[in-house]
XYZ file of C-alpha atoms in Angstrom:
776
model
C -2.286 -14.772 -6.054
C -5.496 -14.019 -4.228
C -4.085 -13.109 -0.848
C -0.913 -11.375 -1.969
C -0.592 -7.643 -2.194
C 0.722 -6.706 -5.598
C 2.059 -3.608 -7.269
C -0.023 -2.958 -10.287
C -0.208 0.247 -12.069
C -3.181 1.016 -14.296
C -2.143 3.373 -17.022
C -4.479 5.633 -18.853
C -4.705 7.602 -22.046
C -3.716 11.112 -23.081
C -4.489 12.210 -26.624
C -1.605 13.679 -28.569
C -2.022 15.051 -32.073
C 0.526 14.329 -34.746
C 1.646 17.913 -35.139
C 2.354 18.101 -31.427
C 4.477 14.955 -31.588
C 6.424 16.200 -34.568
C 6.881 19.589 -32.938
C 8.222 17.982 -29.801
C 10.611 15.766 -31.724
C 12.123 18.801 -33.430
C 12.304 21.003 -30.339
C 13.723 18.150 -28.265
C 16.521 17.613 -30.764
C 17.403 21.283 -30.659
C 17.036 21.493 -26.919
C 18.999 18.355 -26.093
C 21.798 19.474 -28.344
C 21.945 22.711 -26.405
C 21.595 21.113 -23.001
C 24.264 18.529 -23.579
C 26.794 21.131 -24.708
C 26.063 23.818 -22.098
C 26.372 22.374 -18.606
C 26.826 25.511 -16.598
C 23.186 26.051 -15.651
C 19.638 24.798 -15.952
C 18.093 24.485 -19.395
C 15.481 26.972 -20.524
C 12.155 25.287 -20.813
C 8.620 26.409 -21.540
C 7.261 29.593 -20.109
C 3.691 28.342 -19.669
C 1.699 25.182 -18.887
C 1.156 22.621 -21.634
C -1.996 22.824 -23.707
C -4.019 20.066 -25.313
C -2.731 21.096 -28.726
C 0.825 19.944 -28.146
C 3.875 20.251 -25.965
C 4.795 23.560 -24.323
C 6.599 25.955 -26.594
C 10.239 26.729 -25.948
C 11.244 29.912 -24.214
C 10.850 31.446 -20.801
C 12.881 30.623 -17.733
C 12.958 27.674 -15.385
C 11.087 27.691 -12.122
C 13.426 25.087 -10.654
C 14.074 26.355 -7.115
C 17.637 27.323 -6.268
C 19.521 24.796 -4.188
C 22.739 24.473 -2.305
C 25.250 22.080 -3.882
C 24.921 19.273 -1.331
C 27.145 16.893 -3.247
C 29.941 19.190 -4.306
C 30.772 20.491 -7.739
C 32.248 17.298 -9.219
C 30.375 15.988 -12.225
C 30.480 12.684 -14.041
C 29.778 11.617 -17.573
C 29.327 7.966 -18.461
C 26.918 6.115 -20.769
C 24.704 5.319 -17.756
C 24.821 8.794 -16.166
C 24.220 10.486 -19.521
C 21.305 8.202 -20.350
C 19.683 9.057 -17.023
C 20.122 12.767 -17.757
C 18.536 12.347 -21.181
C 15.573 10.616 -19.554
C 15.064 13.616 -17.274
C 15.172 16.098 -20.152
C 12.596 14.035 -22.030
C 9.985 14.284 -19.286
C 10.637 17.191 -16.870
C 8.575 20.301 -17.602
C 10.703 23.106 -16.180
C 7.956 25.661 -16.726
C 5.964 24.139 -13.846
C 6.742 24.980 -10.229
C 7.684 21.668 -8.553
C 6.348 23.046 -5.271
C 2.864 23.460 -6.755
C 2.448 20.365 -8.937
C 5.356 17.955 -8.817
C 3.658 15.390 -11.031
C 3.284 17.866 -13.881
C 6.830 19.073 -13.251
C 8.375 15.602 -13.269
C 6.177 14.029 -15.976
C 4.800 16.990 -17.911
C 6.705 16.295 -21.122
C 6.384 12.507 -20.928
C 3.209 12.265 -23.084
C 4.890 14.260 -25.841
C 8.072 12.192 -25.736
C 6.047 8.980 -25.534
C 2.941 9.182 -27.727
C 0.339 6.499 -27.145
C 0.830 3.588 -29.581
C -2.011 3.402 -32.066
C -3.082 -0.038 -30.870
C -3.406 1.004 -27.219
C -5.843 3.164 -25.307
C -3.581 3.342 -22.235
C 0.115 4.086 -21.994
C 2.606 4.677 -19.221
C 6.215 4.077 -18.286
C 5.350 0.790 -16.598
C 3.608 -0.475 -19.727
C 6.474 0.750 -21.873
C 9.034 -1.124 -19.790
C 6.918 -4.277 -19.780
C 6.718 -4.163 -23.562
C 10.474 -3.747 -23.817
C 10.895 -6.842 -21.662
C 8.538 -8.636 -24.051
C 10.647 -7.596 -27.025
C 13.768 -8.836 -25.258
C 12.092 -12.160 -24.451
C 11.144 -12.445 -28.127
C 14.741 -11.757 -29.110
C 16.050 -14.271 -26.568
C 13.662 -17.026 -27.671
C 14.179 -16.453 -31.368
C 17.960 -16.530 -30.978
C 18.185 -19.332 -28.421
C 20.328 -22.281 -29.450
C 17.632 -24.930 -29.700
C 20.156 -27.778 -29.511
C 21.563 -26.642 -26.176
C 18.473 -25.032 -24.633
C 16.629 -26.511 -21.680
C 13.321 -28.322 -22.144
C 11.583 -25.302 -20.656
C 12.997 -22.902 -23.249
C 12.158 -25.337 -26.052
C 8.549 -25.544 -24.911
C 8.251 -21.783 -24.511
C 9.634 -21.305 -28.023
C 7.210 -23.919 -29.391
C 4.227 -22.163 -27.802
C 5.419 -18.796 -29.073
C 5.944 -20.052 -32.620
C 2.500 -21.665 -32.700
C 0.905 -18.484 -31.366
C 2.677 -16.418 -34.029
C 1.364 -18.570 -36.886
C -1.219 -15.976 -37.880
C -2.008 -17.627 -41.212
C -3.059 -20.830 -39.456
C -5.155 -18.878 -36.947
C -6.907 -16.913 -39.712
C -7.574 -20.061 -41.714
C -9.091 -21.886 -38.745
C -11.163 -18.893 -37.538
C -13.191 -20.249 -34.602
C -13.688 -23.762 -35.941
C -11.539 -25.602 -33.401
C -13.137 -23.876 -30.429
C -16.606 -24.362 -31.934
C -15.979 -28.062 -32.515
C -14.675 -28.511 -28.971
C -17.770 -26.847 -27.493
C -20.279 -28.665 -29.677
C -18.811 -32.186 -29.603
C -16.776 -32.045 -26.403
C -14.024 -33.912 -28.271
C -10.557 -32.263 -28.376
C -8.244 -32.220 -31.402
C -5.840 -34.629 -29.714
C -6.656 -37.277 -27.081
C -4.012 -35.804 -24.779
C -5.904 -32.471 -24.667
C -8.766 -31.673 -22.282
C -12.324 -32.016 -23.537
C -15.904 -31.834 -22.260
C -18.162 -34.521 -20.928
C -21.001 -35.216 -23.334
C -22.978 -32.056 -24.005
C -21.576 -30.013 -21.157
C -19.575 -27.670 -23.432
C -22.451 -26.636 -25.679
C -23.401 -22.955 -25.907
C -27.207 -22.844 -26.071
C -27.232 -19.335 -27.505
C -26.151 -20.872 -30.853
C -26.474 -24.637 -30.294
C -30.161 -25.513 -30.237
C -29.332 -29.186 -29.593
C -28.302 -28.353 -26.034
C -29.975 -30.307 -23.252
C -29.063 -30.429 -19.582
C -26.770 -33.447 -19.397
C -24.557 -32.877 -16.343
C -24.818 -31.547 -12.821
C -23.716 -27.972 -12.334
C -21.259 -29.133 -9.693
C -19.556 -31.172 -12.410
C -19.561 -28.396 -14.999
C -18.089 -25.817 -12.608
C -15.297 -28.178 -11.602
C -14.570 -29.271 -15.150
C -14.349 -25.740 -16.561
C -11.678 -24.929 -13.989
C -9.668 -28.166 -14.208
C -9.742 -28.493 -18.004
C -9.598 -24.849 -19.077
C -8.646 -22.727 -16.071
C -11.957 -20.832 -16.044
C -13.509 -19.843 -12.702
C -17.236 -19.381 -13.328
C -19.129 -19.279 -10.026
C -16.275 -19.369 -7.498
C -12.518 -19.019 -7.527
C -10.541 -22.102 -6.505
C -6.822 -21.975 -5.802
C -4.205 -23.821 -3.777
C -2.355 -21.483 -1.428
C -0.958 -21.149 2.070
C -3.350 -21.240 4.979
C -3.583 -17.920 6.817
C -3.546 -19.428 10.277
C -0.903 -22.077 9.592
C 1.473 -20.764 6.971
C 3.406 -24.021 6.518
C 0.261 -25.717 5.189
C -1.138 -25.493 1.651
C -4.923 -25.656 1.411
C -7.612 -25.389 -1.259
C -9.077 -21.901 -1.098
C -12.626 -21.349 -2.357
C -13.896 -17.788 -2.469
C -16.300 -15.421 -4.132
C -14.358 -12.268 -3.297
C -11.755 -12.710 -6.033
C -14.030 -14.125 -8.732
C -13.292 -12.349 -12.029
C -16.420 -11.724 -14.065
C -16.552 -11.116 -17.801
C -15.388 -7.526 -17.250
C -12.618 -8.515 -14.853
C -11.891 -8.415 -11.141
C -13.796 -6.025 -8.841
C -15.942 -4.900 -11.773
C -19.334 -5.267 -10.057
C -20.093 -1.554 -10.329
C -20.327 -1.777 -14.110
C -23.087 -4.375 -13.871
C -25.017 -2.756 -11.049
C -24.833 0.997 -11.725
C -27.175 2.220 -14.510
C -24.734 4.985 -15.459
C -22.598 2.310 -17.159
C -25.362 1.306 -19.557
C -23.136 2.154 -22.523
C -20.601 -0.431 -21.362
C -23.284 -3.074 -20.857
C -24.796 -2.368 -24.272
C -21.374 -2.712 -25.900
C -20.794 -5.915 -23.924
C -23.997 -7.478 -25.264
C -23.196 -6.319 -28.781
C -19.841 -8.075 -28.554
C -21.585 -11.238 -27.328
C -24.000 -11.082 -30.276
C -21.202 -10.601 -32.828
C -19.111 -13.405 -31.353
C -22.139 -15.721 -31.249
C -22.806 -15.163 -34.950
C -19.177 -15.852 -35.818
C -19.007 -18.975 -33.686
C -22.325 -20.246 -35.076
C -20.896 -19.959 -38.581
C -17.626 -21.628 -37.599
C -19.411 -24.417 -35.723
C -21.490 -25.346 -38.761
C -24.806 -23.955 -37.503
C -25.080 -21.365 -40.245
C -26.927 -18.092 -39.793
C -28.470 -18.652 -36.354
C -30.933 -16.155 -34.916
C -29.427 -14.786 -31.696
C -32.349 -14.202 -29.355
C -32.215 -11.048 -27.231
C -33.913 -13.061 -24.504
C -30.883 -15.381 -24.398
C -28.463 -12.457 -24.231
C -30.472 -10.870 -21.432
C -30.723 -14.135 -19.506
C -26.974 -14.657 -19.764
C -26.238 -11.095 -18.609
C -28.752 -11.395 -15.780
C -26.781 -14.320 -14.325
C -23.627 -12.222 -14.454
C -25.371 -9.270 -12.809
C -26.592 -11.476 -9.978
C -23.073 -12.807 -9.512
C -21.760 -9.240 -9.469
C -24.205 -8.407 -6.709
C -23.383 -11.350 -4.459
C -19.667 -10.964 -5.158
C -19.883 -7.360 -4.039
C -21.738 -8.388 -0.879
C -19.031 -10.937 -0.053
C -16.197 -8.393 0.177
C -16.807 -7.829 3.886
C -17.067 -11.563 4.638
C -14.151 -13.534 6.075
C -14.094 -17.056 7.497
C -10.709 -18.599 8.294
C -11.948 -22.061 9.301
C -10.963 -25.209 7.437
C -13.941 -27.257 6.313
C -14.355 -31.020 6.103
C -16.618 -32.631 3.536
C -19.251 -33.069 6.240
C -18.975 -29.382 7.147
C -19.608 -28.447 3.537
C -22.599 -30.749 3.285
C -24.020 -29.175 6.420
C -23.633 -25.740 4.807
C -25.863 -26.887 1.959
C -27.261 -30.252 0.969
C -28.451 -28.710 -2.317
C -24.900 -28.695 -3.703
C -23.157 -31.980 -4.504
C -19.735 -31.218 -3.071
C -18.444 -34.701 -3.781
C -19.115 -34.378 -7.523
C -17.665 -30.859 -7.563
C -14.333 -31.957 -6.087
C -14.148 -35.070 -8.285
C -14.336 -32.910 -11.410
C -12.210 -30.071 -10.033
C -9.232 -32.145 -8.830
C -7.229 -35.104 -9.996
C -7.537 -38.402 -8.139
C -4.875 -37.627 -5.529
C -6.265 -34.159 -4.866
C -9.769 -35.551 -4.427
C -8.524 -38.066 -1.858
C -6.851 -35.315 0.148
C -9.995 -33.191 0.213
C -12.158 -36.166 1.245
C -9.934 -36.991 4.232
C -11.834 -35.502 7.173
C -9.002 -36.093 9.676
C -6.929 -33.359 8.013
C -9.285 -30.755 6.464
C -7.773 -28.773 3.603
C -10.623 -26.620 2.253
C -10.970 -22.999 3.329
C -14.384 -21.653 2.376
C -13.725 -18.044 3.313
C -17.097 -16.709 2.113
C -19.770 -19.218 3.231
C -22.648 -16.778 2.731
C -21.473 -16.151 -0.820
C -21.670 -19.887 -1.520
C -25.161 -20.094 -0.054
C -26.194 -17.309 -2.436
C -24.477 -18.966 -5.418
C -26.155 -22.284 -4.665
C -29.508 -20.487 -4.535
C -28.652 -18.796 -7.860
C -27.963 -22.199 -9.425
C -31.285 -23.520 -8.116
C -33.434 -20.549 -9.122
C -32.002 -19.682 -12.560
C -32.810 -21.279 -15.903
C -30.265 -23.919 -16.781
C -29.892 -22.432 -20.266
C -28.968 -19.009 -18.837
C -26.393 -20.528 -16.493
C -24.870 -22.570 -19.315
C -24.735 -19.577 -21.635
C -22.887 -17.573 -18.988
C -20.426 -20.356 -18.065
C -19.454 -21.153 -21.666
C -19.285 -17.447 -22.497
C -16.571 -17.082 -19.855
C -14.470 -19.665 -21.735
C -15.201 -18.011 -25.078
C -14.364 -14.544 -23.732
C -10.991 -15.821 -22.500
C -10.288 -17.325 -25.931
C -11.067 -14.271 -28.072
C -7.520 -12.769 -28.248
C -6.210 -16.064 -29.636
C -8.757 -16.484 -32.432
C -8.898 -14.910 -35.905
C -9.170 -11.193 -36.615
C -12.971 -11.184 -36.823
C -13.094 -12.242 -33.184
C -10.383 -9.855 -32.010
C -12.164 -7.036 -33.862
C -15.330 -7.726 -31.863
C -13.293 -7.632 -28.660
C -11.556 -4.402 -29.725
C -14.871 -2.661 -30.466
C -16.028 -3.451 -26.957
C -12.750 -2.390 -25.350
C -12.932 0.916 -27.223
C -16.098 1.676 -25.261
C -14.910 0.090 -22.028
C -11.372 1.493 -21.773
C -11.017 4.118 -24.505
C -10.484 4.022 -28.236
C -7.488 2.377 -29.897
C -7.260 2.749 -33.648
C -5.098 -0.226 -34.602
C -4.968 -3.909 -33.726
C -2.681 -5.119 -30.974
C 0.384 -6.657 -32.640
C 0.180 -10.429 -32.533
C 3.644 -10.615 -30.977
C 2.428 -8.592 -27.990
C -0.437 -11.017 -27.388
C 1.822 -14.053 -27.708
C 4.572 -12.633 -25.517
C 2.141 -11.652 -22.796
C 0.942 -15.250 -22.822
C 4.485 -16.694 -22.799
C 5.696 -14.413 -19.980
C 3.026 -15.795 -17.670
C 1.276 -14.197 -14.729
C 1.083 -14.521 -10.995
C -1.979 -16.653 -10.464
C -0.916 -19.987 -11.941
C 2.254 -21.883 -12.945
C 3.342 -20.703 -16.364
C 6.100 -20.447 -18.955
C 7.635 -17.479 -17.176
C 10.471 -19.540 -15.689
C 11.452 -20.785 -19.145
C 11.213 -17.242 -20.520
C 13.349 -15.990 -17.645
C 16.055 -18.514 -18.480
C 16.227 -17.378 -22.095
C 16.090 -13.701 -21.126
C 18.527 -14.013 -18.227
C 21.228 -15.715 -20.284
C 21.147 -12.902 -22.854
C 20.354 -9.739 -20.866
C 21.206 -10.338 -17.201
C 24.224 -11.542 -15.225
C 25.333 -12.490 -11.734
C 26.850 -9.064 -11.037
C 23.503 -7.381 -11.698
C 21.698 -9.896 -9.514
C 24.179 -9.400 -6.668
C 24.003 -5.617 -7.002
C 20.214 -5.571 -6.910
C 20.245 -7.910 -3.903
C 22.521 -5.486 -2.035
C 20.246 -2.570 -2.903
C 17.149 -4.379 -1.640
C 18.977 -5.449 1.534
C 19.895 -1.807 2.186
C 16.263 -0.750 1.792
C 15.250 -3.486 4.206
C 17.732 -2.048 6.717
C 16.201 1.366 6.071
C 12.755 0.036 6.945
C 14.113 -1.498 10.132
C 15.560 1.871 11.124
C 12.175 3.532 10.588
C 10.511 0.913 12.786
C 13.134 1.386 15.498
C 12.407 5.111 15.485
C 8.613 4.722 15.594
C 7.973 6.226 19.012
C 4.206 5.761 18.681
C 4.653 2.005 19.132
C 5.149 0.449 22.543
C 8.258 -1.641 23.063
C 6.608 -5.039 22.656
C 4.810 -4.155 19.424
C 7.945 -2.513 18.042
C 9.941 -5.660 18.838
C 7.337 -7.766 16.991
C 7.482 -5.418 14.006
C 11.279 -5.547 13.937
C 11.214 -9.334 14.156
C 8.921 -9.398 11.138
C 11.131 -7.031 9.154
C 14.282 -9.000 9.999
C 12.705 -12.344 9.032
C 11.212 -11.036 5.794
C 12.549 -13.145 2.916
C 13.713 -11.532 -0.317
C 13.519 -13.263 -3.688
C 15.459 -11.364 -6.340
C 15.299 -11.718 -10.147
C 14.556 -15.466 -10.439
C 14.942 -18.685 -8.418
C 18.372 -20.310 -8.479
C 17.068 -23.330 -10.387
C 16.054 -21.183 -13.390
C 19.425 -21.668 -15.102
C 19.544 -25.394 -14.332
C 18.485 -27.563 -17.284
C 17.615 -30.540 -15.108
C 15.380 -28.420 -12.891
C 13.665 -26.841 -15.911
C 12.964 -30.283 -17.332
C 11.478 -31.430 -14.012
C 9.264 -28.354 -13.662
C 7.741 -28.735 -17.138
C 7.784 -32.534 -17.384
C 3.983 -32.921 -17.395
C 3.558 -30.242 -20.048
C 3.539 -32.336 -23.198
C 2.971 -30.589 -26.521
C 1.135 -32.657 -29.165
C 1.900 -32.036 -32.819
C -0.407 -30.595 -35.466
C -3.004 -29.013 -33.207
C -4.306 -25.444 -33.210
C -2.902 -22.798 -30.929
C -6.209 -22.302 -29.103
C -6.087 -25.972 -28.127
C -2.469 -25.661 -26.966
C -3.426 -22.555 -25.040
C -6.212 -24.313 -23.155
C -3.957 -27.306 -22.560
C -1.403 -25.014 -20.877
C -4.192 -23.629 -18.704
C -5.174 -27.136 -17.632
C -1.551 -28.060 -16.858
C -1.192 -24.906 -14.767
C -4.360 -25.556 -12.752
C -3.425 -29.147 -11.953
C 0.152 -28.179 -11.093
C -1.202 -25.602 -8.673
C -3.600 -28.132 -7.103
C -0.717 -30.601 -6.714
C 0.539 -28.363 -3.902
C -2.444 -29.155 -1.653
C -1.057 -30.514 1.639
C 2.526 -30.237 0.354
C 4.684 -28.539 3.035
C 5.403 -24.926 2.167
C 8.891 -23.750 1.296
C 8.810 -20.033 2.052
C 11.610 -19.425 -0.414
C 9.744 -20.867 -3.384
C 9.432 -18.286 -6.134
C 5.669 -17.918 -6.623
C 4.819 -16.067 -9.828
C 6.505 -15.410 -13.144
C 10.023 -13.979 -12.807
C 9.701 -12.188 -16.132
C 6.697 -10.017 -15.259
C 7.191 -6.303 -14.672
C 5.643 -6.264 -11.235
C 6.994 -6.880 -7.732
C 4.889 -8.380 -4.938
C 4.687 -9.190 -1.252
C 3.119 -12.398 0.083
C 1.805 -12.053 3.617
C 1.560 -15.784 4.339
C 5.239 -16.192 3.462
C 6.368 -12.848 4.855
C 8.312 -12.669 1.622
C 8.983 -10.000 -0.943
C 9.727 -10.770 -4.601
C 11.536 -8.481 -7.028
C 11.321 -10.302 -10.375
C 13.720 -9.984 -13.252
C 11.077 -8.196 -15.317
C 11.060 -5.315 -12.817
C 14.831 -4.812 -12.724
C 14.774 -2.665 -15.841
C 15.822 0.815 -16.915
C 14.719 3.484 -15.972
C 13.786 1.788 -12.693
C 17.123 0.041 -12.207
C 20.438 -0.150 -13.974
C 23.884 -1.514 -13.203
C 26.408 1.366 -12.873
C 23.621 3.941 -12.833
C 23.479 6.672 -10.155
C 22.359 5.574 -6.700
C 19.762 8.339 -6.772
C 18.076 6.696 -9.751
C 18.223 3.151 -8.409
C 17.144 3.946 -4.864
C 14.501 6.491 -5.886
C 12.929 4.052 -8.341
C 13.509 0.343 -7.724
C 14.463 1.043 -4.099
C 11.071 2.675 -3.572
C 9.380 -0.372 -5.126
C 11.302 -2.663 -2.780
C 10.306 -0.486 0.164
C 6.716 -0.421 -1.052
C 6.454 -4.204 -1.101
C 8.168 -4.577 2.277
C 5.799 -1.951 3.702
C 2.871 -4.138 2.647
C 3.903 -6.326 5.555
C 2.758 -3.471 7.782
C -0.293 -2.092 5.983
C -3.892 -2.618 7.101
C -3.865 -6.192 5.751
C -0.240 -7.238 6.093
C -0.112 -6.053 9.695
C -2.468 -8.907 10.587
C 0.264 -11.474 9.817
C 3.291 -12.204 11.970
C 6.958 -12.792 11.146
C 6.267 -16.417 10.119
C 3.325 -15.561 7.899
C 0.618 -16.684 10.294
C -2.451 -14.541 10.753
C -2.762 -13.400 14.339
C -2.869 -10.153 16.248
C 0.630 -9.164 17.457
C -0.303 -5.559 18.221
C -0.960 -4.043 21.626
C -4.285 -2.257 21.976
C -2.710 1.211 22.193
C -0.311 0.678 19.289
C -3.093 -0.640 17.081
C -5.249 2.351 17.942
C -2.428 4.731 16.968
C -1.786 2.777 13.766
C -5.455 3.039 12.822
C -5.371 6.769 13.542
C -2.410 7.175 11.190
C -3.953 5.129 8.394
C -7.195 7.070 8.800
C -5.185 10.208 8.104
C -4.230 8.719 4.716
C -7.827 7.649 4.065
C -9.092 11.161 4.688
C -6.282 12.769 2.730
C -6.593 10.656 -0.418
C -10.384 10.828 -0.415
C -10.010 14.550 -1.162
C -8.083 13.935 -4.385
C -10.538 14.151 -7.279
C -10.659 14.247 -11.070
C -13.050 16.845 -12.421
C -16.051 15.284 -14.084
C -14.916 11.743 -13.243
C -14.828 11.144 -9.497
C -12.668 10.982 -6.402
C -10.269 8.415 -5.021
C -11.764 5.986 -2.513
C -9.366 6.480 0.377
C -10.551 3.331 2.132
C -10.099 1.048 -0.876
C -6.643 2.445 -1.637
C -5.266 2.847 1.891
C -3.068 -0.280 1.789
C -1.315 0.861 -1.395
C -1.047 4.468 -0.231
C 0.479 3.270 3.043
C 2.993 1.159 1.138
C 3.889 4.025 -1.202
C 4.619 6.333 1.719
C 6.454 3.806 3.869
C 8.349 2.405 0.908
C 9.699 5.737 -0.276
C 10.752 6.653 3.254
C 12.583 3.318 3.648
C 14.352 3.805 0.308
C 15.328 7.367 1.244
C 16.615 6.186 4.617
C 18.825 3.649 2.816
C 19.883 6.162 0.176
C 21.113 8.656 2.783
C 23.524 6.077 4.231
C 25.489 6.088 0.945
C 28.312 8.487 0.135
C 27.385 11.325 -2.243
C 28.071 10.842 -5.924
C 29.194 13.377 -8.537
C 26.434 15.332 -10.214
C 25.261 14.368 -13.658
C 27.543 16.168 -16.083
C 24.668 16.479 -18.538
C 22.237 17.771 -15.882
C 24.363 19.350 -13.135
C 21.552 21.525 -11.806
C 20.038 18.587 -9.895
C 21.197 17.585 -6.419
C 21.282 13.966 -5.235
C 18.042 14.375 -3.311
C 16.267 16.014 -6.222
C 17.339 13.165 -8.490
C 16.091 10.667 -5.914
C 12.587 12.145 -5.853
C 12.514 12.625 -9.614
C 13.386 8.940 -9.994
C 10.466 7.999 -7.772
C 8.128 9.517 -10.355
C 9.551 7.473 -13.225
C 7.032 4.664 -12.636
C 4.053 6.958 -12.793
C 4.593 9.085 -15.908
C 1.628 8.190 -18.094
C -0.991 9.439 -20.499
C -4.501 9.859 -19.156
C -8.026 9.357 -20.491
C -11.364 9.717 -18.816
C -12.466 6.118 -19.463
C -9.386 4.471 -17.982
C -9.203 6.896 -15.053
C -12.835 6.155 -14.226
C -12.188 2.411 -14.451
C -9.252 2.724 -12.063
C -11.296 4.713 -9.560
C -14.012 2.040 -9.702
C -12.023 -1.193 -9.719
C -8.423 -0.653 -8.644
C -6.952 -0.570 -5.151
C -4.158 1.738 -6.313
C -4.607 5.484 -6.562
C -4.166 6.939 -10.062
C -0.562 7.730 -10.933
C -0.783 11.484 -10.458
C -1.844 11.194 -6.841
C 0.488 8.323 -6.034
C 3.194 10.904 -6.694
C 1.592 14.004 -5.211
C -0.109 12.262 -2.289
C 3.098 10.513 -1.248
C 5.514 13.424 -1.638
C 3.289 15.934 0.166
C 3.781 13.745 3.250
C 7.587 13.750 3.069
C 9.352 16.824 4.533
C 12.655 15.872 2.892
C 11.070 16.338 -0.512
C 10.023 19.896 0.298
C 13.486 20.606 1.639
C 15.170 19.230 -1.476
C 13.165 21.509 -3.756
C 13.126 24.473 -1.328
C 9.326 24.590 -1.238
C 7.915 27.414 0.837
C 5.863 26.509 3.876
C 2.204 25.944 3.038
C 2.876 25.723 -0.680
C 0.839 22.878 -2.175
C 3.683 20.362 -2.014
C 4.745 21.487 1.490
C 1.570 21.447 3.625
C 1.555 21.993 7.358
C -0.578 18.893 7.964
C 1.016 15.606 6.966
C 0.289 11.924 7.434
C 2.987 9.584 8.639
C 3.164 5.876 9.423
C 6.897 5.569 9.988
């Protein structure tokens, strides 16, 4: 969702040679056997730092600081406690001083225990957990009782089965997509198609002539196929009146061919290798699609490729310029016409919306359109006027083709993989088809999806009411912890503190999945307009699902908002906070080991999933979330002095994180990442505050050297253990508003005195600096 703050972790690559992996497997077996039979002291781990050739060799003594037994000498062994201990042994590098580099200490062995899959160029614990959820969804769908399943589960299973029919996909190649583009006629009359000529791709189809207004083509590509080409359109809550759903049009969140916030790749000459690979992929795909569309061996003109890329570069430039623009006004049709008479707004909305949606937008007495970047739209309209129609068409249809590539035959996915090897780092093997299909079935955040159906199947097999109740209690405790931190914030004046507390108290919590997920009648109602025709290709079904999702989203325009609606797929491994709802969502896909587990130690649950809960709640008080009140309306509830102090404290984080750099790659942009860094720090403090209200638990029998507090902070790192590569790290620094994993750990923990105390770090050691940043 465009205005929601989300937790997303970009994982990167670390190369591990086969001998190193095999060596680790052997030494781990020996070591774990020793560790699990000798509980009287810390294990003996490597005597030196890891090298690129493989995991650290065994031998030497631990540098784990001595500690006082704060939770007594009792120990406990259970399947859950022992599994947690095994997880620690598989990733903690005891040869590293935790007071000098806690990330390497806590995650140093992770790459060796978790080699990068051959089909990926990035790998981390978050990705690993997400893939396990996918496997469980696959298991749940494949074993669901079709006769007794809800309509939602049946439809999800149908889509999955069609996606997994690789033989059919290979036989069809790109013929169905090519036919749709060339003729505009879909395989089945119930599927979306193109108006005459408007789907043709001039780069291969020399019969193309300008047959439709651009306003029509832009609207149709979104409504029929879910593709935003020149602006992003989305129905969401209005910032200034959170009980109202409006149509949001923006340039700030427009994803280009390389993704969201990727303008730097187009505009900075140092990324020429990426742009060259991008054009090479376009050329290869064009040749394949020309063949499969019946055009034969078409000559792909470099002039056409350059013209298409030039449109995208211009969009990248004006998108980048729009990031500082913000207009919260609602616009009537007359307002829009006054902005520009060169753009036919009436035609645009007719082709973007269904009949009811169009009527709502046309009604001037109750405006529903928020054009938050008016200067962006002026620039886009000028771009449409000044560019060659053929170049614009090539770009627009390319965006649809680029989306479709993962769902076509291997020749197409190979072209995409070759590009991604340059863009994100090399992967040697193809992505398993099941992974592609499951990612599609699980759904995302932006649009309605099959995630609710997937959650039903998954929840019935792998989740239960006790787990849901337990996780609710945990999150409620963290919320109380955040409230305590706010109450103790002496830098706030009384009125601002009272407003902050009111917001924290009123913050809604959605846990696991909405109540209606397990209700067959409700599932049938939710998916009733999603009809699945027989005997059509998967790419057509895929685009049909996109169209259903877009129209279902637009149906919400002017519908009163229910703040407790579950917005987003419950099966995704990613929590989120929505400022306009003042609501935090912890989906089922996030409530997974090693982040959360029923009957697992409190230190694990609160240090991991508790920190995530605190992180999302803290987004309500970061540089963006702090602009919204307890009811989700955007207005300033801060006193002048309190706001000034808040800005001073966030500036401390900006300055601090801007000093964290990767040699030969670049430094973190402290300004771009300040919201996430603020949430990391506030979230971990809230989770720790909640954790310390609980009675101490017995130590882990299999790892008795760790105190409760040490386990808590070690659990916090579990999200961020990952393998790293230069390409993916550089991409994260350029495009992501999260700091790279290493510094999410180090940067957060260096600001928490309780961490230094837990690990007995000497004053002014790297992890125990004299100067700290603090929000709460």
